[in-house]
Coordinates of C-alpha atoms in Angstrom, one line a residue:
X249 CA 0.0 0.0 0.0
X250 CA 1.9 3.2 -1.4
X251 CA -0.2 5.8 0.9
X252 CA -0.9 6.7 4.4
X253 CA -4.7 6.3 4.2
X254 CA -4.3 3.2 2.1
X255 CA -2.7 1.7 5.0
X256 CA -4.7 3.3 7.2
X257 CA -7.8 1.4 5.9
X258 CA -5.8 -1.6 5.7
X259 CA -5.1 -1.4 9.1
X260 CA -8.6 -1.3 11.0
X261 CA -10.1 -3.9 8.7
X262 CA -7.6 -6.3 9.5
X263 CA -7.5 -5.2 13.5
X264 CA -11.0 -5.6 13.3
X265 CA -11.1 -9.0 11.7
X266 CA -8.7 -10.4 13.6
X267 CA -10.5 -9.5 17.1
X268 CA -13.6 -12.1 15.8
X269 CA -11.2 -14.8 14.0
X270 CA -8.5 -14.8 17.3
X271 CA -11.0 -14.7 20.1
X272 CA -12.6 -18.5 18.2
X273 CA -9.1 -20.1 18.6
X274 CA -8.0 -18.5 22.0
X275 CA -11.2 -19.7 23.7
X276 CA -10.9 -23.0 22.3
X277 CA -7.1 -23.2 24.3
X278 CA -8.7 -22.0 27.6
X279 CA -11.5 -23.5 28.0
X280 CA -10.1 -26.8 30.6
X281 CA -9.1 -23.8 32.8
X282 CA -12.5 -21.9 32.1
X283 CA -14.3 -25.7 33.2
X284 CA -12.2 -25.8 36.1
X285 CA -12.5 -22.1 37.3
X286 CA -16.0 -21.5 36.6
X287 CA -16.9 -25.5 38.1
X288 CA -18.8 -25.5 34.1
X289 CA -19.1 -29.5 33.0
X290 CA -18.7 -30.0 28.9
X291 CA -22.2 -28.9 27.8
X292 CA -21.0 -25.4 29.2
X293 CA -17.6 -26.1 27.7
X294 CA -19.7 -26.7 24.4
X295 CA -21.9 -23.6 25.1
X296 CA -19.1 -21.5 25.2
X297 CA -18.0 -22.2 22.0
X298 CA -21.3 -22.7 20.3
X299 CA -23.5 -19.6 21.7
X300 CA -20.6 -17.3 19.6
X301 CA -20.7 -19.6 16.5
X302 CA -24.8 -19.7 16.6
X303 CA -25.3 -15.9 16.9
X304 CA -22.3 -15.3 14.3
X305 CA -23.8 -17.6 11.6
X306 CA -27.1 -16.9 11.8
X307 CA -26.4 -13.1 11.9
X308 CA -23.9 -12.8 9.1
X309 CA -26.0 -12.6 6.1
X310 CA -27.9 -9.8 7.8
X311 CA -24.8 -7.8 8.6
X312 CA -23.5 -7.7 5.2
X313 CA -26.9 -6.1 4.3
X314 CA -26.9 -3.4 7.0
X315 CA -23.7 -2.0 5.5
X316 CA -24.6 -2.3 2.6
X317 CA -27.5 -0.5 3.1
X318 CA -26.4 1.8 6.8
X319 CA -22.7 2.5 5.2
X320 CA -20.1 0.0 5.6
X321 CA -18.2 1.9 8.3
X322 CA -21.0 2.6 10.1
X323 CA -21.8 -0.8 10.9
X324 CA -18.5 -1.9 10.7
X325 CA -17.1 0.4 14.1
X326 CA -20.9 -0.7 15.4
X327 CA -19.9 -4.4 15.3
X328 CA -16.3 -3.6 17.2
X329 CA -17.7 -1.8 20.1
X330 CA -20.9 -4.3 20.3
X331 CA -18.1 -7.0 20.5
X332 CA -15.5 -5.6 22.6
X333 CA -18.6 -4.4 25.4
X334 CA -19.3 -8.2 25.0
X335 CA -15.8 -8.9 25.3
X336 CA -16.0 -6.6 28.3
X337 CA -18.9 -9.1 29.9
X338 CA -17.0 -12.1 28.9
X339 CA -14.1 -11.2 30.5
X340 CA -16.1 -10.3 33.8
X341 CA -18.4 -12.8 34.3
X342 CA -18.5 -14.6 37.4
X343 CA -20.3 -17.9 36.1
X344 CA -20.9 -20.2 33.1
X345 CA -24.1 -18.7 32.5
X346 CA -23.2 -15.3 32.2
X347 CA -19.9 -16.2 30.5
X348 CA -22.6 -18.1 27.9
X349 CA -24.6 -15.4 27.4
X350 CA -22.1 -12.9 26.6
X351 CA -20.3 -15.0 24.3
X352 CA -24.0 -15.3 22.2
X353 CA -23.5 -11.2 22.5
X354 CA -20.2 -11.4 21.1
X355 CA -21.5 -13.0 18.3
X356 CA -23.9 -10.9 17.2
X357 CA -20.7 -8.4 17.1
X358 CA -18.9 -10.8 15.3
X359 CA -21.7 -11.1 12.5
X360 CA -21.7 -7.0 12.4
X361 CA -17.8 -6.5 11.7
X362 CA -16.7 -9.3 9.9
X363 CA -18.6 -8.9 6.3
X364 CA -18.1 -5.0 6.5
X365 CA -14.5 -5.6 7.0
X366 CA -13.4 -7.2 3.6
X367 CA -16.5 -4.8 2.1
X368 CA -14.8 -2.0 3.4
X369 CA -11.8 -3.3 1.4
X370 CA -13.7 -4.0 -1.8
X371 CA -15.1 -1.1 -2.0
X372 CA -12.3 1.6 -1.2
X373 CA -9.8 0.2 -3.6
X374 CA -9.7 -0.5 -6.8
X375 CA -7.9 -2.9 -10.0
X376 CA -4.5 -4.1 -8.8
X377 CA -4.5 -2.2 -5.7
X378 CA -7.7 -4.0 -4.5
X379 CA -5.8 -7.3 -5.3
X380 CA -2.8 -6.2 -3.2
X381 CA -5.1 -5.1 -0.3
X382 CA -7.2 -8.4 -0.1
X383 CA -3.6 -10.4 -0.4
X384 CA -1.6 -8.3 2.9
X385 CA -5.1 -8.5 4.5
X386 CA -5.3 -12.5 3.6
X387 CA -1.5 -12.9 5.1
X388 CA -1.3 -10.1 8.0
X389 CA -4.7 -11.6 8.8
X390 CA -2.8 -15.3 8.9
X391 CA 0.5 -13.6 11.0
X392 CA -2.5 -12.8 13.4
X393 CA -4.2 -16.0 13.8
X394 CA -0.6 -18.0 14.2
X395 CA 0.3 -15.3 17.0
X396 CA -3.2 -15.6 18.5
X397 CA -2.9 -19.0 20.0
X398 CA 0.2 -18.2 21.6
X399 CA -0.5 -15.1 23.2
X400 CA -3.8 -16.6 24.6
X401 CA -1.9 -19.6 26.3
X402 CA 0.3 -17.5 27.4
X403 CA -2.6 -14.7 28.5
X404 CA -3.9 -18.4 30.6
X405 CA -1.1 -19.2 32.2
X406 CA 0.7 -15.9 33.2
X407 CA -2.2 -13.6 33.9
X408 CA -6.0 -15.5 33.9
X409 CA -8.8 -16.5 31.1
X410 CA -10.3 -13.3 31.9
X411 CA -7.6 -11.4 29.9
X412 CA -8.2 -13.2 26.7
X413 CA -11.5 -11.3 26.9
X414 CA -10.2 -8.0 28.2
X415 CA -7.4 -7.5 26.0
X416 CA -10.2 -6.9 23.1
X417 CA -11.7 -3.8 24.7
X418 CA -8.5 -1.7 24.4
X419 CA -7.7 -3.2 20.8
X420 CA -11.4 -2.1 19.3
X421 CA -10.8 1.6 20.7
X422 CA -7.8 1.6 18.6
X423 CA -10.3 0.1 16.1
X424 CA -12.9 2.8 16.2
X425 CA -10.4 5.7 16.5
X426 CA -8.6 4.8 13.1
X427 CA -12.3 4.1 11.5
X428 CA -13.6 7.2 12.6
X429 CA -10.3 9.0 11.5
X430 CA -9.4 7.3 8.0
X431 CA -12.1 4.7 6.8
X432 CA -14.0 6.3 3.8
X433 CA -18.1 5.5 4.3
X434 CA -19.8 3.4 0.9
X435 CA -22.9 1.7 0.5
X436 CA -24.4 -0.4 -2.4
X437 CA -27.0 1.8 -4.2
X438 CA -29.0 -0.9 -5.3
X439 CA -29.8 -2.0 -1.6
X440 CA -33.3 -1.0 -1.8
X441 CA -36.2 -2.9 -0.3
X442 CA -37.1 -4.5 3.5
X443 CA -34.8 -6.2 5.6
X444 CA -35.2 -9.9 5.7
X445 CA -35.0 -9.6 9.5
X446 CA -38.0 -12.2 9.9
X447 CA -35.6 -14.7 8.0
X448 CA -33.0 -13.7 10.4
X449 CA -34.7 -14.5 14.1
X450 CA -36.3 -17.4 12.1
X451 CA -32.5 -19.0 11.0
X452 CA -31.3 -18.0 14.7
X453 CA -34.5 -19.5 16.1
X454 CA -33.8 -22.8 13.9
X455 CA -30.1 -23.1 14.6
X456 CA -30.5 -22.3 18.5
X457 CA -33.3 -25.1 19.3
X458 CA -31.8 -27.5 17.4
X459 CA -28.3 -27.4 18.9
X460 CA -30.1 -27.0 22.6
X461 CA -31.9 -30.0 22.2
X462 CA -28.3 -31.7 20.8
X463 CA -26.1 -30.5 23.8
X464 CA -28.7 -31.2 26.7
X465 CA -29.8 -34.5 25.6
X466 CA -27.2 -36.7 27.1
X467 CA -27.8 -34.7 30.5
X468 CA -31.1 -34.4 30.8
X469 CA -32.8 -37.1 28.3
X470 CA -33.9 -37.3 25.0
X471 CA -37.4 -37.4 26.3
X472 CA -37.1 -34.7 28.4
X473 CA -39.6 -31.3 27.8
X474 CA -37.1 -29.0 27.6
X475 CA -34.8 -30.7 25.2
X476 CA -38.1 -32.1 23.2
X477 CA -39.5 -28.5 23.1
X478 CA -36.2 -26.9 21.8
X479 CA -35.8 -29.5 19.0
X480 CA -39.6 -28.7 18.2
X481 CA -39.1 -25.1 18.2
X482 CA -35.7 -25.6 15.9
X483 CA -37.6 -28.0 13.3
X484 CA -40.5 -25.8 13.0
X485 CA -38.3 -22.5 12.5
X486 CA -36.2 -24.1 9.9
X487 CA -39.5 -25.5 8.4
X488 CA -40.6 -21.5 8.4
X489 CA -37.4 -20.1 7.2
X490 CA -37.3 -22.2 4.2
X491 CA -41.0 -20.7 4.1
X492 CA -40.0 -17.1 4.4
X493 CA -37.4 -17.0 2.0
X494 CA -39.1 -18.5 -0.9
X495 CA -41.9 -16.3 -1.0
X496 CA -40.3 -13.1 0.9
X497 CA -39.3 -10.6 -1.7
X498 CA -36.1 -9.6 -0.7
X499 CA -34.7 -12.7 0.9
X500 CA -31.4 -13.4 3.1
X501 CA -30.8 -16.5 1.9
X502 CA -32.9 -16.2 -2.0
X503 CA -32.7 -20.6 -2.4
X504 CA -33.1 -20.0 -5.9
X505 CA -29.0 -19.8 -6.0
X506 CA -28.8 -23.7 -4.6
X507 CA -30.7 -24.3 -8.2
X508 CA -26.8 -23.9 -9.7
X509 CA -25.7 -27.5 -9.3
X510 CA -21.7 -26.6 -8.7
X511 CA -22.7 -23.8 -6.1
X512 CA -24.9 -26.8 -3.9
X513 CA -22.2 -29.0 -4.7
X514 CA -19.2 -27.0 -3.4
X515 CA -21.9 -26.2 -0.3
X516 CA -22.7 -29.9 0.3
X517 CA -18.9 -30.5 0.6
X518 CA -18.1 -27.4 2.7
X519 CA -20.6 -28.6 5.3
X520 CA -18.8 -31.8 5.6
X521 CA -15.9 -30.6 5.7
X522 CA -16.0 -27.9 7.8
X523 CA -18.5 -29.9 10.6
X524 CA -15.1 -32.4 10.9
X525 CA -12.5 -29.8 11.5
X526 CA -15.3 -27.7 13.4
X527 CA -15.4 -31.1 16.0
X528 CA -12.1 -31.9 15.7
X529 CA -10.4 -28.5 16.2
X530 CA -12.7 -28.0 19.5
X531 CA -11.9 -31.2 20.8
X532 CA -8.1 -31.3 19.9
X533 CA -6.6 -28.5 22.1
X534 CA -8.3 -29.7 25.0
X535 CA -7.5 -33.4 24.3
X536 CA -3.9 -32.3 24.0
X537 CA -3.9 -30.6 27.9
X538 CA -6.3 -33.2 29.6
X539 CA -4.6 -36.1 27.7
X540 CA -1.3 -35.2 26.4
X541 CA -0.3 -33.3 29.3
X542 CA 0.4 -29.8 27.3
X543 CA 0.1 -26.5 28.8
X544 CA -2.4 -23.9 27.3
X545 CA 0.5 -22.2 25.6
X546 CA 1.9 -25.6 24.3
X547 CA -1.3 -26.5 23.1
X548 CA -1.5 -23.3 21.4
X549 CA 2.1 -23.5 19.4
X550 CA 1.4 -27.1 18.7
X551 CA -1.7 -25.5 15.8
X552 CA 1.2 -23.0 14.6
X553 CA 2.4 -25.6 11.4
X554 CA -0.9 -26.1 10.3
X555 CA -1.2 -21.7 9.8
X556 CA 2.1 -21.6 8.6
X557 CA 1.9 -24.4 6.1
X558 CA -1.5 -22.6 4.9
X559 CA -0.1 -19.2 4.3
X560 CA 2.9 -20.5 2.0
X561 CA 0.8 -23.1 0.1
X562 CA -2.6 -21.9 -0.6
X563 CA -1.9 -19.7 -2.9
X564 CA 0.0 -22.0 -5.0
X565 CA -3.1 -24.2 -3.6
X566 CA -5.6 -21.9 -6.1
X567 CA -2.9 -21.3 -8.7
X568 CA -2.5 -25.0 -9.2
X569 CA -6.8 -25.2 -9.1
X570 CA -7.1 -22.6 -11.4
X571 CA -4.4 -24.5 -14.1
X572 CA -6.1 -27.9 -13.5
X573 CA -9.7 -27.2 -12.1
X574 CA -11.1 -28.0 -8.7
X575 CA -12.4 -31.3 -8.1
X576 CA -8.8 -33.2 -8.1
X577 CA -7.5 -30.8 -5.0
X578 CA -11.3 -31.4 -3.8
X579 CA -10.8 -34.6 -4.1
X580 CA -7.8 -35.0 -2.6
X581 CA -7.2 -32.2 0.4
X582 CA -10.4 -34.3 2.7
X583 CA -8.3 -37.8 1.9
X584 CA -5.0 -36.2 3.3
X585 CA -6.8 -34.6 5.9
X586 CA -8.4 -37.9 7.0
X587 CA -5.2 -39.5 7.2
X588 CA -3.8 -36.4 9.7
X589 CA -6.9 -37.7 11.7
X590 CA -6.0 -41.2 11.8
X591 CA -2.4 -40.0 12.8
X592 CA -4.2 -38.4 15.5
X593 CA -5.2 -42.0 17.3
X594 CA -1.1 -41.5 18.0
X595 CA -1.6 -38.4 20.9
X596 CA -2.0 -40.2 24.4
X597 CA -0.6 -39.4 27.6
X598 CA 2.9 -38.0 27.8
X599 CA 2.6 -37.3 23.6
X600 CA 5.8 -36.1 22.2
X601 CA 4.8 -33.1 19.7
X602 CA 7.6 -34.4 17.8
X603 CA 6.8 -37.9 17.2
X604 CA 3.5 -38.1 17.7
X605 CA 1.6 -34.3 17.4
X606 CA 3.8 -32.6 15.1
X607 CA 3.2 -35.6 12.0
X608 CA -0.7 -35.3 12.3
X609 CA -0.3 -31.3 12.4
X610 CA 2.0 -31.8 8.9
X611 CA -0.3 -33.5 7.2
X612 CA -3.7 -31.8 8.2
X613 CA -2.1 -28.0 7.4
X614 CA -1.1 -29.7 3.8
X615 CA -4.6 -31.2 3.4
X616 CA -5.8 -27.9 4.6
X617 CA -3.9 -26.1 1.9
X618 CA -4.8 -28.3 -0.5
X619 CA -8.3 -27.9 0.0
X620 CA -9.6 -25.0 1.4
X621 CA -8.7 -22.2 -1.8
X622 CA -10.0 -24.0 -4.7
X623 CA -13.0 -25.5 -1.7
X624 CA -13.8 -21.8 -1.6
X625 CA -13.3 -20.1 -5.1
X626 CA -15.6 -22.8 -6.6
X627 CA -18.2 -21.8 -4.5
X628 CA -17.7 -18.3 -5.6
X629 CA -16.6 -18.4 -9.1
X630 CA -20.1 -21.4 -10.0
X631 CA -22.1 -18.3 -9.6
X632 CA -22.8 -15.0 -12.1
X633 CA -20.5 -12.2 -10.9
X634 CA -22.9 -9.8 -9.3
X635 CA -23.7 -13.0 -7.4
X636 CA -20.4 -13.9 -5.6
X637 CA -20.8 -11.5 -2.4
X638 CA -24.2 -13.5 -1.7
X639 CA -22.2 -16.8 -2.8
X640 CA -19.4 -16.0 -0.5
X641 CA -21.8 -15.1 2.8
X642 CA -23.4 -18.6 2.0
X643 CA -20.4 -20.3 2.1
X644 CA -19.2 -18.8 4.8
X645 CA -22.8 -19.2 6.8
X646 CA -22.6 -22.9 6.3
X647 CA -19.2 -23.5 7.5
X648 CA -20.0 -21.8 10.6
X649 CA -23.7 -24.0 10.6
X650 CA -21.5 -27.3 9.6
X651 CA -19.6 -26.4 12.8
X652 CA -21.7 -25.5 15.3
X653 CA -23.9 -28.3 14.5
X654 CA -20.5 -30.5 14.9
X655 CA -19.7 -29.5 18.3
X656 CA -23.1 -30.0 19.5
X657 CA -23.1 -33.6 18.1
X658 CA -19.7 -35.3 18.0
X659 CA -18.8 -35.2 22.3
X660 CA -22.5 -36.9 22.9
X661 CA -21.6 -39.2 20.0
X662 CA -18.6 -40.4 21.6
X663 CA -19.3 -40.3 25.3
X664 CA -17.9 -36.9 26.0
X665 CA -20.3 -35.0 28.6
X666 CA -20.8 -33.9 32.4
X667 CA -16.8 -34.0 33.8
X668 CA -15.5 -35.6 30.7
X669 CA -12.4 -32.8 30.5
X670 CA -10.9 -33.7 33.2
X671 CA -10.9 -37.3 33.0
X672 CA -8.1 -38.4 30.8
X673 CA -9.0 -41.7 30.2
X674 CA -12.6 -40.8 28.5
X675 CA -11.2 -38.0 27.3
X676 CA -8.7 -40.3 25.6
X677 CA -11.3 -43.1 24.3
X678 CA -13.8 -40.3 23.1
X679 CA -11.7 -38.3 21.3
X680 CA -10.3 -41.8 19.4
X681 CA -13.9 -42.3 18.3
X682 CA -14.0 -38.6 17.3
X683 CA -10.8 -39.2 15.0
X684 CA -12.6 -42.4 13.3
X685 CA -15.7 -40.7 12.7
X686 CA -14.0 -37.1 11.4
X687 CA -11.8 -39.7 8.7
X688 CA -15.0 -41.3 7.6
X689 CA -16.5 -38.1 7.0
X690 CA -13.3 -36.4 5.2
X691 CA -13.5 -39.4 3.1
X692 CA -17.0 -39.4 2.4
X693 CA -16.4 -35.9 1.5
X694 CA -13.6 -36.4 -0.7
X695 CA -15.9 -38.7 -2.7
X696 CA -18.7 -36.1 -3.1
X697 CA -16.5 -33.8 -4.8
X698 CA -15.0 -36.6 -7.1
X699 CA -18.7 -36.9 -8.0
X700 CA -20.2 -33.8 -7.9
X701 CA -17.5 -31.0 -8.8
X702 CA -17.1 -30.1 -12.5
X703 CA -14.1 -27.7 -13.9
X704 CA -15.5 -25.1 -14.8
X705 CA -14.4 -22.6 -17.4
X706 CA -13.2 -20.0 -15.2
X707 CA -14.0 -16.2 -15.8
X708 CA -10.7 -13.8 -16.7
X709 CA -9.1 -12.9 -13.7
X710 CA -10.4 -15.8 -11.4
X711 CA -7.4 -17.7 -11.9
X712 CA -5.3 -14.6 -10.3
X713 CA -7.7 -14.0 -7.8
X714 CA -7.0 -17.6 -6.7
X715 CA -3.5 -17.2 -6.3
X716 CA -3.8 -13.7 -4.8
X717 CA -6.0 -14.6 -1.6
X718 CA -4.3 -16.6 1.1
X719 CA -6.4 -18.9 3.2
X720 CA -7.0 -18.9 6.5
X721 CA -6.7 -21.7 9.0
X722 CA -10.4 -23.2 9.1
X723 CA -10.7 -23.4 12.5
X724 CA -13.5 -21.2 13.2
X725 CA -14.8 -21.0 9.5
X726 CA -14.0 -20.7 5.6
X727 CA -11.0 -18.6 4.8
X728 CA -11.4 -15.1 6.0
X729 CA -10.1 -13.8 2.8
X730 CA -13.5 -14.8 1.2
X731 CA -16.0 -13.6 4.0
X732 CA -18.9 -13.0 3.5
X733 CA -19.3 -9.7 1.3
X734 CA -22.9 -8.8 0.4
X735 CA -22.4 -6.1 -2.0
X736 CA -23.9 -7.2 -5.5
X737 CA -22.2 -4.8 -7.9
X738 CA -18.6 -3.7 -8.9
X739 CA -16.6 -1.9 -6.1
X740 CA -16.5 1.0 -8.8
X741 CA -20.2 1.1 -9.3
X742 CA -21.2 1.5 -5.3
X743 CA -22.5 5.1 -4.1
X744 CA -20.2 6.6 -1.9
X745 CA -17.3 4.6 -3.4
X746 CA -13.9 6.2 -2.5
X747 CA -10.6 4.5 -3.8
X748 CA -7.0 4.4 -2.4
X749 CA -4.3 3.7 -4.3

């Protein structure tokens, strides 16, 4: 970036971005000393982790259309101080519950900022420049999620869990001060018509019973009225969704785009996908404390390969797509994946990261890079152009769906409930089971690509947008170099449209 507000803008996008994509994976490390601080048994562990995820996907779609509509800026700095006051409640929260609830408020701030950030980008620059931008956004995005994990074990063990929560606050002042300061306002001028906020509190109302009635069953009983009522409530408001959007006029989700067969296609394997490493990645760090005997910041480090490994191989990841077409890396990235997981059976108690973490954590980061940008650009580039910021807050939506559905599912599947995390022999024998049943899937998933993905004739410039855009570690979603962007037209056609250079 050759200028001073060109960097500027840079800047707060990716300071905001990185407060929602960090805050996924440094919870994930804390949460055994969370458990044991707070006296929270799993479900609370899963609650945690799944109240952020369920307000964030089922808000997202919705905040790209505020800013498009509102100004991008305007509901960008709204989402940072809604999450750092969140942040704020997180971090002083003196039980499970409240910790729970302000972790669902987080989200919401989450689903605010995170679209508007790469929008902001979009729209302010322009040609090459906009290329450039999205790439140092992609990889100072990528320094920030391999630093993350670090910081927050070391954040746990030096200081307290609280921290990991506070530390936001003072970072989304800086946030709003440089927004306020140097981030140009734009809208979309063709975002005319209602809100789909009914499709909204429907899709939360369907995605929130459902994964109730999934954690609480194996505490209080499938037949139990509270868990029987919440799965009711989450069929019948997916039932009424589906309803909504077809016949609303200006729909969240229009379900006329699934009618593309590629677009479903790439979809149908994202959720797969992304519900395994959703699962896995939740179980993983604290398997590696309660069972391996890591500390929080070992734990943390021990995830750095797999970021690393993804920065310097995805984009040659999409170049290589882009030559060859997408369903052979498709194809291949959930087999090599599924193999890390098998190598996974290796971590017991006393694991060496060298001999028996550090192999798995090799060959997951070079599935993940083989999978995850041409994964992503499919699902974008199946679709007409004006269509890819409603393709890309899809895709991102149902990764985030896949896994919070995965972490409400896969501990009751394998035994993992009540006091599990600190019991390292169930932990040991669930998170085996876990390992089998994430392969299976991968594979499975391997072989609906193989079947269902086409190479398609891609449109000028996609190829280089593939090999400009790093991905992200898929931890807490798709790559954040493709989030969700709701703007339908050209950058240069938006009202309001001011471009650095």
């Amino acid at each position: 970036m050759k200028t001073a507000p060109a960097r500027w803008v840079l800047l707060a996008t990716v300071l905001g971005s990185g407060l929602a994509g960090i805050d996924a994976t440094v919870v994930n490390i804390a949460l055994p000393t969370i458990g044991g601080d707070l006296d929270a048994d799993f479900a609370a562990l899963q609650w945690m982790v799944t109240g952020y995820t369920l307000t964030l996907a089922s808000f997202i779609l919705l905040g790209g259309s505020l800013g498009d509509r509102y100004g991008r800026r305007r509901i960008f700095v709204l989402g940072v101080i809604w999450f750092a006051v969140a942040s704020l409640l997180c971090g002083l929260a003196p039980d499970a519950g409240l910790l729970i609830a302000a972790r669902a408020l987080q989200g919401v701030g989450g689903a605010l900022l995170t679209p508007g950030s790469l929008a902001i980008i979009q729209a302010t620059f322009s040609g090459e420049d906009r290329a450039r931008a999205i790439g140092a956004w992609s990889g100072l995005g990528g320094v920030a999620t391999a630093i993350g994990p670090f910081l927050g074990g070391w954040i746990v063990e030096s200081v307290s869990w609280r921290w990991i929560f506070l530390i936001n606050v003072p970072i989304a002042a800086v946030v709003v001060w440089i927004a306020a300061r140097h981030v140009p306002e734009t809208h979309d001028a063709e975002a005319t018509g209602r809100l789909d906020v009914g499709g909204a509190v429907l899709g939360a109302l369907a995605l929130g019973g459902t994964t109730y009635a999934l954690i609480e069953a194996p505490a209080r009983g499938a037949g139990s009225p509270a868990v029987l009522a919440s799965g009711i409530l989450g069929i019948t408001a997916a039932m009424a969704f589906l309803l909504v959007e077809w016949r609303t006029g200006h729909p969240m989700l229009p379900l006329r785009i699934f009618g593309n067969r590629q677009f479903s296609a790439a979809n149908a394997v994202t959720f797969l996908i992304y519900a395994v490493f959703g699962g896995i990645f939740f179980l993983l760090v604290v398997h590696l404390q309660v069972v391996g005997g890591f500390s929080p910041v070992a734990s943390g480090v021990a995830m750095l390969p797999i970021t690393a490994l993804m920065l310097v191989l995805s984009p040659r990841a999409g170049a290589l797509s882009a030559r060859i077409g997408p369903k052979i890396p498709m194809t291949a990235g959930p087999l090599v994946c599924a193999l890390a997981l098998v190598l996974m059976l290796r971590i017991g108690p006393a694991a060496s990261y060298l001999l028996d973490v550090l192999p798995a954590v090799v060959v997951l980061g070079l599935g993940l890079s083989l999978l995850v940008a041409p994964l992503t650009s499919t699902a974008l580039s199946s679709v007409p152009e004006h269509q890819a910021g409603l393709a890309s807050g899809v895709n991102n939506a149902v990764a985030r769906a896949a896994g919070l559905i995965a972490i409400a599912v896969l501990p009751a599947a394998v035994g993992l409930s009540g006091d599990a995390y600190s019991d390292a022999v169930q932990f040991e024998a669930g998170f085996d089971t876990a390992c089998v049943i994430g392969a299976v899937v991968l594979v499975l998933g391997g072989l609906l690509a193989a079947l269902t993905i086409r190479t398609p004739t891609l449109p000028v410039g996609a190829a280089r947008a593939q090999s400009v855009h790093p991905a992200h570690c898929a931890i807490d979603g798709p790559p954040a170099a493709t989030a969700a962007v709701r703007g339908r037209r050209p950058a240069g056609t938006m009202r309001g449209d001011h471009r650095s250079s």
